[in-house]
Amino acid sequence: MTDMSLAPSDRALVPFVSVANMLRLLNARGTESVLRDLARYIEEDYRRWPEFDKTPRIAAHSRDGVIELMPTADAEHYGFKYVNGHPRNMRHGYQTVTAFGVLASMATGYPLLLSEMTVLTALRTAATSGLVGRYLAPKGAEVMALIGCGAQCEFQALAFRALCGITRLRLYDIDPAATEKAARNLKGLGFEITICATAQSSVEGAQIITTCTADKQNATVLTDNMVGAGVHINAIGGDCPGKTELHADILRRSDIFVEYPPQTRIEGEIQQLPEDHPVIELWKVMRGEAPGRTADRQITLFDSVGFAIADFSALRFVLDAVKGTDMVEPLDLLADPDDPRDLFGMIARSAGQAA
Amino acid sequence: MTDMSLAPSDRALVPFVSVANMLRLLNARGTESVLRDLARYIEEDYRRWPEFDKTPRIAAHSRDGVIELMPTADAEHYGFKYVNGHPRNMRHGYQTVTAFGVLASMATGYPLLLSEMTVLTALRTAATSGLVGRYLAPKGAEVMALIGCGAQCEFQALAFRALCGITRLRLYDIDPAATEKAARNLKGLGFEITICATAQSSVEGAQIITTCTADKQNATVLTDNMVGAGVHINAIGGDCPGKTELHADILRRSDIFVEYPPQTRIEGEIQQLPEDHPVIELWKVMRGEAPGRTADRQITLFDSVGFAIADFSALRFVLDAVKGTDMVEPLDLLADPDDPRDLFGMIARSAGQAA
């Protein structure tokens, strides 16, 4: 027999968005449309950057990878993401990156949403890149080189089409099977695709160069001679101490744009440069308080590492997007006794219920 | 139609322990038995303290309360807890403290368990107090004063019976309704109960004094004259900057035992003392590397703030306890594409499935 008064109340139930429901949301709205919406939420939050409580992410490193917590908060909401990065996972059929996150009320501390974020992280990373591209890429850019055809690649392509008008892609991956996978997915989406034999050849004629490789080491995906005047570099993969993608000489020729300097100095491409090397904070560009692209021959570099505020924006988007739909399920995650001081009494009453 | 190959694989599903199942676990095993088991797991982890990656918890404070993340890791597992503390919540029928947590594999970064921790935090806090009492309380102690009859009170009583042999309780709360609630719950469990009109009278004849009040301020629940020679003080409620329960003079007469000094100096009773005031780390006592109680007239003080390692131990316990039972449900929290690099392909395939 079920005593309804002992069933969890609405207060005890946390709305949960599963992977299956995140995929339904994408299919219902269209991935490009979601990327555009995400970019809007992210831009809104970047423009009120000083309102946020910010901290570099908290990382636990091991031989195999890293697990990170990424919290941030404004006056109304608290958000955090759990995310791992384990490059060797792929060999055993696991994802390199998985993630989930929570948005909570600052007034009560109660979670308002628990969401898968493996797919959502890929989306918010791409949406951020596309948004930044809108401020920094050369006008009329149509061709993007995509170096690294892993899990992030197609999302980058779609975001740069949705937000910057890119239609032609030059793909390169060290593993031809990965390039084939990306080409197959992207052709189906109407992109004009060139498969390139080397990273060097992939950048020919590209106005935007996106690097999104996954090796946990100091690699040199781009050498100095590969980067011509006027391009925008969207450097995604260098996002961990000891993990970079660009030769330091490229950094010295570029204007470098970053999310949150205290974190990027530790994790980004600029970990190769002195602590005081000048960088430009993107939120200032988005508020019109710092210049973005100012000259045709300028090399702009987005040294992306991923910051908690974009995850916060993404969770805000999901909370709004699933409201009133069946794409969210109630999860019995919080204890909710009738008398909040009588947590102990719940145990005895639940025993009565089971009997 | 369901294409089984598109259903989430075992790798994508995270075992989830709901509040309802945590309550079932307690009723199936008995709360005192669980407290004893938890104390064993906690003691095991305290005895290998140097193996853990440790950090003070990461707090987001607001006018109404605090939201915290408490991560820790050893070579094999990573654990974190999300926990809030909002003293004003009670007025609106919400819990002061709610929590949930995750245990994950360091090798893959994949979560192994998502669990409710509102109930589990109450248990682990009490189990830690009882365990510490076993090292510090005077021999043959039978009487405990319990000041503060909120959500934590009954758990403390049970833990001190299970682990230290306490049978008689002297209860006081500023709100008589809270004292009545606790007395009702505890009489039913076979304790001999005295309801006290003041904090002062509650400590008469008690060998152990437990303070577990919830106000977010520097309060003086115990004044110096209330604490006689030889007692053990179990100070639970002072666990936040600006939130203490004991008069500083008591601290100066006591030997002070702490979980993790860098956190306790910020959050514990000792925030009232100079930075270099001597404290004894409990893990050293449990390893026999530092003395516990050494004299009959010694005042011992456990300045409890709650540290991530006890949550880690509690999650280890739950993972073991629910294994092979129906008290755990699979949660579709992680994306798991057939090809780990083809996250994007999942979206299109899931659309096919829905059609």
PDB file of N, CA and C in Angstrom, chain A residues 148-203:
ATOM      1  N   GLY A 148      41.826  17.998 -36.252  1.00  0.00           N
ATOM      2  CA  GLY A 148      41.306  17.190 -35.149  1.00  0.00           C
ATOM      3  C   GLY A 148      39.845  16.889 -35.409  1.00  0.00           C
ATOM      4  N   CYS A 149      39.537  15.643 -35.769  1.00  0.00           N
ATOM      5  CA  CYS A 149      38.168  15.296 -36.160  1.00  0.00           C
ATOM      6  C   CYS A 149      37.528  14.370 -35.125  1.00  0.00           C
ATOM      7  N   GLY A 150      37.714  14.686 -33.861  1.00  0.00           N
ATOM      8  CA  GLY A 150      37.126  13.903 -32.767  1.00  0.00           C
ATOM      9  C   GLY A 150      35.709  14.349 -32.461  1.00  0.00           C
ATOM     10  N   ALA A 151      35.306  14.148 -31.215  1.00  0.00           N
ATOM     11  CA  ALA A 151      33.915  14.365 -30.803  1.00  0.00           C
ATOM     12  C   ALA A 151      33.469  15.820 -30.984  1.00  0.00           C
ATOM     13  N   GLN A 152      34.382  16.782 -30.922  1.00  0.00           N
ATOM     14  CA  GLN A 152      34.024  18.198 -30.953  1.00  0.00           C
ATOM     15  C   GLN A 152      33.868  18.761 -32.371  1.00  0.00           C
ATOM     16  N   CYS A 153      34.458  18.071 -33.328  1.00  0.00           N
ATOM     17  CA  CYS A 153      34.636  18.617 -34.679  1.00  0.00           C
ATOM     18  C   CYS A 153      33.348  19.082 -35.361  1.00  0.00           C
ATOM     19  N   GLU A 154      32.339  18.221 -35.462  1.00  0.00           N
ATOM     20  CA  GLU A 154      31.110  18.595 -36.184  1.00  0.00           C
ATOM     21  C   GLU A 154      30.381  19.751 -35.500  1.00  0.00           C
ATOM     22  N   PHE A 155      30.443  19.794 -34.174  1.00  0.00           N
ATOM     23  CA  PHE A 155      29.777  20.869 -33.450  1.00  0.00           C
ATOM     24  C   PHE A 155      30.417  22.221 -33.784  1.00  0.00           C
ATOM     25  N   GLN A 156      31.754  22.217 -33.890  1.00  0.00           N
ATOM     26  CA  GLN A 156      32.457  23.439 -34.291  1.00  0.00           C
ATOM     27  C   GLN A 156      32.004  23.888 -35.672  1.00  0.00           C
ATOM     28  N   ALA A 157      31.940  22.922 -36.591  1.00  0.00           N
ATOM     29  CA  ALA A 157      31.550  23.266 -37.965  1.00  0.00           C
ATOM     30  C   ALA A 157      30.160  23.908 -37.979  1.00  0.00           C
ATOM     31  N   LEU A 158      29.204  23.280 -37.305  1.00  0.00           N
ATOM     32  CA  LEU A 158      27.838  23.806 -37.290  1.00  0.00           C
ATOM     33  C   LEU A 158      27.766  25.180 -36.627  1.00  0.00           C
ATOM     34  N   ALA A 159      28.520  25.353 -35.541  1.00  0.00           N
ATOM     35  CA  ALA A 159      28.490  26.642 -34.845  1.00  0.00           C
ATOM     36  C   ALA A 159      29.055  27.748 -35.731  1.00  0.00           C
ATOM     37  N   PHE A 160      30.122  27.452 -36.469  1.00  0.00           N
ATOM     38  CA  PHE A 160      30.704  28.480 -37.339  1.00  0.00           C
ATOM     39  C   PHE A 160      29.832  28.754 -38.562  1.00  0.00           C
ATOM     40  N   ARG A 161      29.022  27.771 -38.967  1.00  0.00           N
ATOM     41  CA  ARG A 161      28.048  28.075 -40.019  1.00  0.00           C
ATOM     42  C   ARG A 161      26.920  28.931 -39.445  1.00  0.00           C
ATOM     43  N   ALA A 162      26.398  28.502 -38.294  1.00  0.00           N
ATOM     44  CA  ALA A 162      25.242  29.201 -37.709  1.00  0.00           C
ATOM     45  C   ALA A 162      25.581  30.632 -37.325  1.00  0.00           C
ATOM     46  N   LEU A 163      26.803  30.850 -36.849  1.00  0.00           N
ATOM     47  CA  LEU A 163      27.128  32.154 -36.259  1.00  0.00           C
ATOM     48  C   LEU A 163      28.050  33.010 -37.111  1.00  0.00           C
ATOM     49  N   CYS A 164      28.835  32.386 -38.038  1.00  0.00           N
ATOM     50  CA  CYS A 164      29.798  33.167 -38.828  1.00  0.00           C
ATOM     51  C   CYS A 164      29.655  32.953 -40.336  1.00  0.00           C
ATOM     52  N   GLY A 165      28.769  32.065 -40.772  1.00  0.00           N
ATOM     53  CA  GLY A 165      28.559  31.881 -42.206  1.00  0.00           C
ATOM     54  C   GLY A 165      29.561  30.987 -42.918  1.00  0.00           C
ATOM     55  N   ILE A 166      30.307  30.188 -42.192  1.00  0.00           N
ATOM     56  CA  ILE A 166      31.260  29.259 -42.816  1.00  0.00           C
ATOM     57  C   ILE A 166      30.506  28.183 -43.604  1.00  0.00           C
ATOM     58  N   THR A 167      30.952  27.925 -44.857  1.00  0.00           N
ATOM     59  CA  THR A 167      30.291  26.894 -45.666  1.00  0.00           C
ATOM     60  C   THR A 167      31.249  25.815 -46.152  1.00  0.00           C
ATOM     61  N   ARG A 168      32.566  26.132 -46.156  1.00  0.00           N
ATOM     62  CA  ARG A 168      33.554  25.174 -46.686  1.00  0.00           C
ATOM     63  C   ARG A 168      34.513  24.763 -45.583  1.00  0.00           C
ATOM     64  N   LEU A 169      34.767  23.449 -45.494  1.00  0.00           N
ATOM     65  CA  LEU A 169      35.604  22.910 -44.419  1.00  0.00           C
ATOM     66  C   LEU A 169      36.768  22.127 -44.992  1.00  0.00           C
ATOM     67  N   ARG A 170      37.951  22.323 -44.403  1.00  0.00           N
ATOM     68  CA  ARG A 170      39.142  21.558 -44.790  1.00  0.00           C
ATOM     69  C   ARG A 170      39.531  20.719 -43.569  1.00  0.00           C
ATOM     70  N   LEU A 171      39.346  19.400 -43.689  1.00  0.00           N
ATOM     71  CA  LEU A 171      39.476  18.506 -42.531  1.00  0.00           C
ATOM     72  C   LEU A 171      40.814  17.790 -42.500  1.00  0.00           C
ATOM     73  N   TYR A 172      41.402  17.718 -41.323  1.00  0.00           N
ATOM     74  CA  TYR A 172      42.581  16.863 -41.144  1.00  0.00           C
ATOM     75  C   TYR A 172      42.555  16.230 -39.754  1.00  0.00           C
ATOM     76  N   ASP A 173      42.862  14.939 -39.714  1.00  0.00           N
ATOM     77  CA  ASP A 173      43.098  14.257 -38.436  1.00  0.00           C
ATOM     78  C   ASP A 173      44.244  13.292 -38.650  1.00  0.00           C
ATOM     79  N   ILE A 174      45.019  13.063 -37.618  1.00  0.00           N
ATOM     80  CA  ILE A 174      46.137  12.130 -37.684  1.00  0.00           C
ATOM     81  C   ILE A 174      45.631  10.719 -37.991  1.00  0.00           C
ATOM     82  N   ASP A 175      44.342  10.464 -37.654  1.00  0.00           N
ATOM     83  CA  ASP A 175      43.725   9.157 -37.922  1.00  0.00           C
ATOM     84  C   ASP A 175      42.721   9.310 -39.060  1.00  0.00           C
ATOM     85  N   PRO A 176      43.010   8.731 -40.248  1.00  0.00           N
ATOM     86  CA  PRO A 176      42.119   8.913 -41.408  1.00  0.00           C
ATOM     87  C   PRO A 176      40.686   8.457 -41.135  1.00  0.00           C
ATOM     88  N   ALA A 177      40.496   7.482 -40.238  1.00  0.00           N
ATOM     89  CA  ALA A 177      39.137   7.019 -39.928  1.00  0.00           C
ATOM     90  C   ALA A 177      38.322   8.129 -39.266  1.00  0.00           C
ATOM     91  N   ALA A 178      38.982   8.926 -38.448  1.00  0.00           N
ATOM     92  CA  ALA A 178      38.290  10.041 -37.796  1.00  0.00           C
ATOM     93  C   ALA A 178      37.890  11.084 -38.834  1.00  0.00           C
ATOM     94  N   THR A 179      38.793  11.383 -39.759  1.00  0.00           N
ATOM     95  CA  THR A 179      38.480  12.346 -40.821  1.00  0.00           C
ATOM     96  C   THR A 179      37.292  11.853 -41.645  1.00  0.00           C
ATOM     97  N   GLU A 180      37.297  10.567 -41.979  1.00  0.00           N
ATOM     98  CA  GLU A 180      36.194   9.975 -42.760  1.00  0.00           C
ATOM     99  C   GLU A 180      34.867  10.116 -42.024  1.00  0.00           C
ATOM    100  N   LYS A 181      34.905   9.827 -40.716  1.00  0.00           N
ATOM    101  CA  LYS A 181      33.686   9.940 -39.898  1.00  0.00           C
ATOM    102  C   LYS A 181      33.137  11.362 -39.954  1.00  0.00           C
ATOM    103  N   ALA A 182      34.036  12.346 -39.763  1.00  0.00           N
ATOM    104  CA  ALA A 182      33.601  13.747 -39.761  1.00  0.00           C
ATOM    105  C   ALA A 182      33.083  14.154 -41.134  1.00  0.00           C
ATOM    106  N   ALA A 183      33.794  13.742 -42.179  1.00  0.00           N
ATOM    107  CA  ALA A 183      33.400  14.110 -43.548  1.00  0.00           C
ATOM    108  C   ALA A 183      32.005  13.566 -43.853  1.00  0.00           C
ATOM    109  N   ARG A 184      31.779  12.339 -43.447  1.00  0.00           N
ATOM    110  CA  ARG A 184      30.479  11.689 -43.669  1.00  0.00           C
ATOM    111  C   ARG A 184      29.376  12.482 -42.963  1.00  0.00           C
ATOM    112  N   ASN A 185      29.579  12.768 -41.677  1.00  0.00           N
ATOM    113  CA  ASN A 185      28.561  13.515 -40.929  1.00  0.00           C
ATOM    114  C   ASN A 185      28.322  14.904 -41.527  1.00  0.00           C
ATOM    115  N   LEU A 186      29.416  15.578 -41.945  1.00  0.00           N
ATOM    116  CA  LEU A 186      29.307  16.989 -42.343  1.00  0.00           C
ATOM    117  C   LEU A 186      28.788  17.152 -43.770  1.00  0.00           C
ATOM    118  N   LYS A 187      29.114  16.194 -44.652  1.00  0.00           N
ATOM    119  CA  LYS A 187      28.566  16.233 -46.014  1.00  0.00           C
ATOM    120  C   LYS A 187      27.047  16.174 -45.952  1.00  0.00           C
ATOM    121  N   GLY A 188      26.573  15.304 -45.076  1.00  0.00           N
ATOM    122  CA  GLY A 188      25.125  15.155 -44.916  1.00  0.00           C
ATOM    123  C   GLY A 188      24.453  16.439 -44.464  1.00  0.00           C
ATOM    124  N   LEU A 189      25.236  17.342 -43.905  1.00  0.00           N
ATOM    125  CA  LEU A 189      24.676  18.602 -43.405  1.00  0.00           C
ATOM    126  C   LEU A 189      24.841  19.740 -44.417  1.00  0.00           C
ATOM    127  N   GLY A 190      25.373  19.416 -45.610  1.00  0.00           N
ATOM    128  CA  GLY A 190      25.431  20.407 -46.673  1.00  0.00           C
ATOM    129  C   GLY A 190      26.714  21.221 -46.730  1.00  0.00           C
ATOM    130  N   PHE A 191      27.728  20.838 -45.977  1.00  0.00           N
ATOM    131  CA  PHE A 191      29.015  21.544 -46.087  1.00  0.00           C
ATOM    132  C   PHE A 191      29.760  21.067 -47.327  1.00  0.00           C
ATOM    133  N   GLU A 192      30.578  21.941 -47.856  1.00  0.00           N
ATOM    134  CA  GLU A 192      31.526  21.558 -48.898  1.00  0.00           C
ATOM    135  C   GLU A 192      32.808  21.107 -48.198  1.00  0.00           C
ATOM    136  N   ILE A 193      33.201  19.865 -48.433  1.00  0.00           N
ATOM    137  CA  ILE A 193      34.260  19.247 -47.633  1.00  0.00           C
ATOM    138  C   ILE A 193      35.506  18.972 -48.463  1.00  0.00           C
ATOM    139  N   THR A 194      36.686  19.322 -47.947  1.00  0.00           N
ATOM    140  CA  THR A 194      37.945  18.863 -48.519  1.00  0.00           C
ATOM    141  C   THR A 194      38.691  18.057 -47.453  1.00  0.00           C
ATOM    142  N   ILE A 195      39.011  16.821 -47.777  1.00  0.00           N
ATOM    143  CA  ILE A 195      39.811  16.008 -46.856  1.00  0.00           C
ATOM    144  C   ILE A 195      41.284  16.264 -47.175  1.00  0.00           C
ATOM    145  N   CYS A 196      42.044  16.610 -46.150  1.00  0.00           N
ATOM    146  CA  CYS A 196      43.441  17.007 -46.378  1.00  0.00           C
ATOM    147  C   CYS A 196      44.395  15.952 -45.819  1.00  0.00           C
ATOM    148  N   ALA A 197      45.532  15.789 -46.492  1.00  0.00           N
ATOM    149  CA  ALA A 197      46.486  14.745 -46.132  1.00  0.00           C
ATOM    150  C   ALA A 197      47.390  15.184 -44.978  1.00  0.00           C
ATOM    151  N   THR A 198      47.535  16.479 -44.807  1.00  0.00           N
ATOM    152  CA  THR A 198      48.412  16.987 -43.736  1.00  0.00           C
ATOM    153  C   THR A 198      47.739  18.203 -43.082  1.00  0.00           C
ATOM    154  N   ALA A 199      48.187  18.511 -41.868  1.00  0.00           N
ATOM    155  CA  ALA A 199      47.698  19.716 -41.192  1.00  0.00           C
ATOM    156  C   ALA A 199      48.094  20.934 -42.027  1.00  0.00           C
ATOM    157  N   GLN A 200      49.324  20.906 -42.514  1.00  0.00           N
ATOM    158  CA  GLN A 200      49.860  21.989 -43.355  1.00  0.00           C
ATOM    159  C   GLN A 200      48.930  22.312 -44.527  1.00  0.00           C
ATOM    160  N   SER A 201      48.500  21.279 -45.241  1.00  0.00           N
ATOM    161  CA  SER A 201      47.654  21.538 -46.412  1.00  0.00           C
ATOM    162  C   SER A 201      46.236  21.963 -45.999  1.00  0.00           C
ATOM    163  N   SER A 202      45.801  21.558 -44.826  1.00  0.00           N
ATOM    164  CA  SER A 202      44.432  21.906 -44.401  1.00  0.00           C
ATOM    165  C   SER A 202      44.245  23.410 -44.228  1.00  0.00           C
ATOM    166  N   VAL A 203      45.296  24.130 -43.879  1.00  0.00           N
ATOM    167  CA  VAL A 203      45.133  25.563 -43.596  1.00  0.00           C
ATOM    168  C   VAL A 203      45.159  26.425 -44.851  1.00  0.00           C
TER     169      VAL A 203
END
